Each structure stands twice: as structure tokens, then as C-alpha cells.
CSV table of C-alpha atoms in Angstrom, one decimal:
chain,number,residue,atom,x,y,z
H,11,MET,CA,75.5,115.7,144.2
H,12,PRO,CA,74.2,118.8,142.3
H,13,ARG,CA,72.6,118.5,138.9
H,14,TYR,CA,73.6,121.0,136.2
H,15,GLU,CA,71.7,121.7,133.0
H,16,TYR,CA,73.5,122.1,129.7
H,17,ARG,CA,72.4,122.9,126.1
H,18,CYS,CA,74.1,121.7,123.0
H,19,ARG,CA,74.7,124.4,120.5
H,20,THR,CA,75.1,121.9,117.7
H,21,CYS,CA,71.8,119.9,118.0
H,22,GLY,CA,69.8,122.1,120.5
H,23,ASP,CA,69.3,119.3,123.0
H,24,THR,CA,69.0,120.3,126.7
H,25,PHE,CA,70.4,117.7,129.2
H,26,GLU,CA,71.4,117.4,132.8
H,27,LEU,CA,74.5,116.0,134.5
H,28,SER,CA,75.1,115.1,138.1
H,29,ARG,CA,78.6,116.2,139.0
H,30,PRO,CA,80.6,117.5,142.0
H,31,MET,CA,80.6,121.3,142.4
H,32,ALA,CA,84.4,121.3,141.8
H,33,GLU,CA,83.6,120.1,138.2
H,34,SER,CA,80.7,122.4,137.5
H,35,ALA,CA,82.7,124.5,135.0
H,36,ALA,CA,84.3,121.6,133.3
H,37,PRO,CA,83.2,121.0,129.6
H,38,ALA,CA,80.3,118.6,129.1
H,39,ASP,CA,79.6,116.6,126.0
H,40,CYS,CA,76.0,116.2,124.9
H,41,PRO,CA,74.5,112.7,124.8
H,42,SER,CA,74.8,112.8,121.0
H,43,GLY,CA,78.6,113.3,121.3
H,44,HIS,CA,78.8,117.0,120.4
H,45,THR,CA,81.2,119.0,122.4
H,46,ASP,CA,79.9,122.6,121.8
H,47,THR,CA,77.7,122.9,124.9
H,48,VAL,CA,76.9,125.7,127.3
H,49,LYS,CA,75.9,125.5,131.0
H,50,LEU,CA,72.5,127.0,131.6
H,51,LEU,CA,71.6,129.0,134.7
H,52,SER,CA,68.9,127.3,136.7
H,53,THR,CA,66.7,128.2,139.6
H,54,VAL,CA,66.4,126.4,142.8
H,55,ALA,CA,63.0,125.7,144.4
H,56,VAL,CA,63.0,125.4,148.1
H,57,GLY,CA,59.7,124.1,149.8
H,58,GLY,CA,58.3,125.6,152.9
H,59,SER,CA,55.3,127.4,154.3
H,60,ALA,CA,54.5,131.0,155.0
H,61,SER,CA,54.0,130.5,158.7
H,62,GLY,CA,56.3,130.3,161.6
H,63,PRO,CA,59.2,132.5,162.9
H,64,ALA,CA,60.8,133.1,159.5
H,65,ALA,CA,57.5,134.5,158.1
H,66,ALA,CA,57.1,136.7,161.1
H,67,SER,CA,60.3,138.5,160.3
H,68,ARG,CA,59.4,139.4,156.8
H,69,PRO,CA,58.3,142.9,156.0
H,70,ALA,CA,54.5,143.7,156.0
H,71,GLY,CA,52.8,143.3,152.7
H,72,GLY,CA,54.7,140.1,151.8
H,73,GLY,CA,57.0,141.9,149.4
H,74,GLY,CA,60.3,141.0,150.9
H,75,GLY,CA,61.2,138.6,148.1
H,76,GLY,CA,64.8,139.3,147.7
H,77,GLY,CA,65.4,139.4,144.0
H,78,GLY,CA,67.7,137.2,142.3
H,79,CYS,CA,71.0,138.9,141.5
H,80,CYS,CA,72.9,138.5,144.8
H,81,GLY,CA,70.7,137.2,147.5
H,82,GLY,CA,68.4,140.0,147.5
H,83,GLY,CA,70.7,142.9,148.4
H,84,CYS,CA,70.8,144.8,145.1
H,85,CYS,CA,67.3,144.3,143.6
H,86,GLY,CA,65.5,146.4,146.2
């Protein structure tokens, strides 16, 4: 189940909740009971190595990082 990070606008606490993707946009109360919260954008780290077939298909110079806006297509 995915984990989502939220910040409480009332007390400033940051907290995480595990919930189904279908409920990712649902309101989330902070652990202190406040209801004015906002879902934070978070990054996903994927482990791996720079060797093997996938690495061989990358552009020379190692700069084919892809950006972050839409899978790499618009950040050149």
C-alpha cells in the first residue's frame, strides 16, 4: 500500500499515512486532530546499478536523466 506524506497547516507537523491509491486525494487529519492538512509531493527512490542492458541504452555522457515533470519528455 502506498505511503503519502501530509503537512498540518495548523501545527506544522509532517506525517505519513498508508492508504490505497483510490483514497490518495481524500482529506487526512493530523495525529493531533487538526483537519487543515495538505498532501505533499514526494519523490520515489528506485535502487539499481548503472551496468547492464538499461545502462547501455542511455545517451553517452550519462546525462539522460529524464527530468521530473512528466517522465522526462518535457525537461530536455
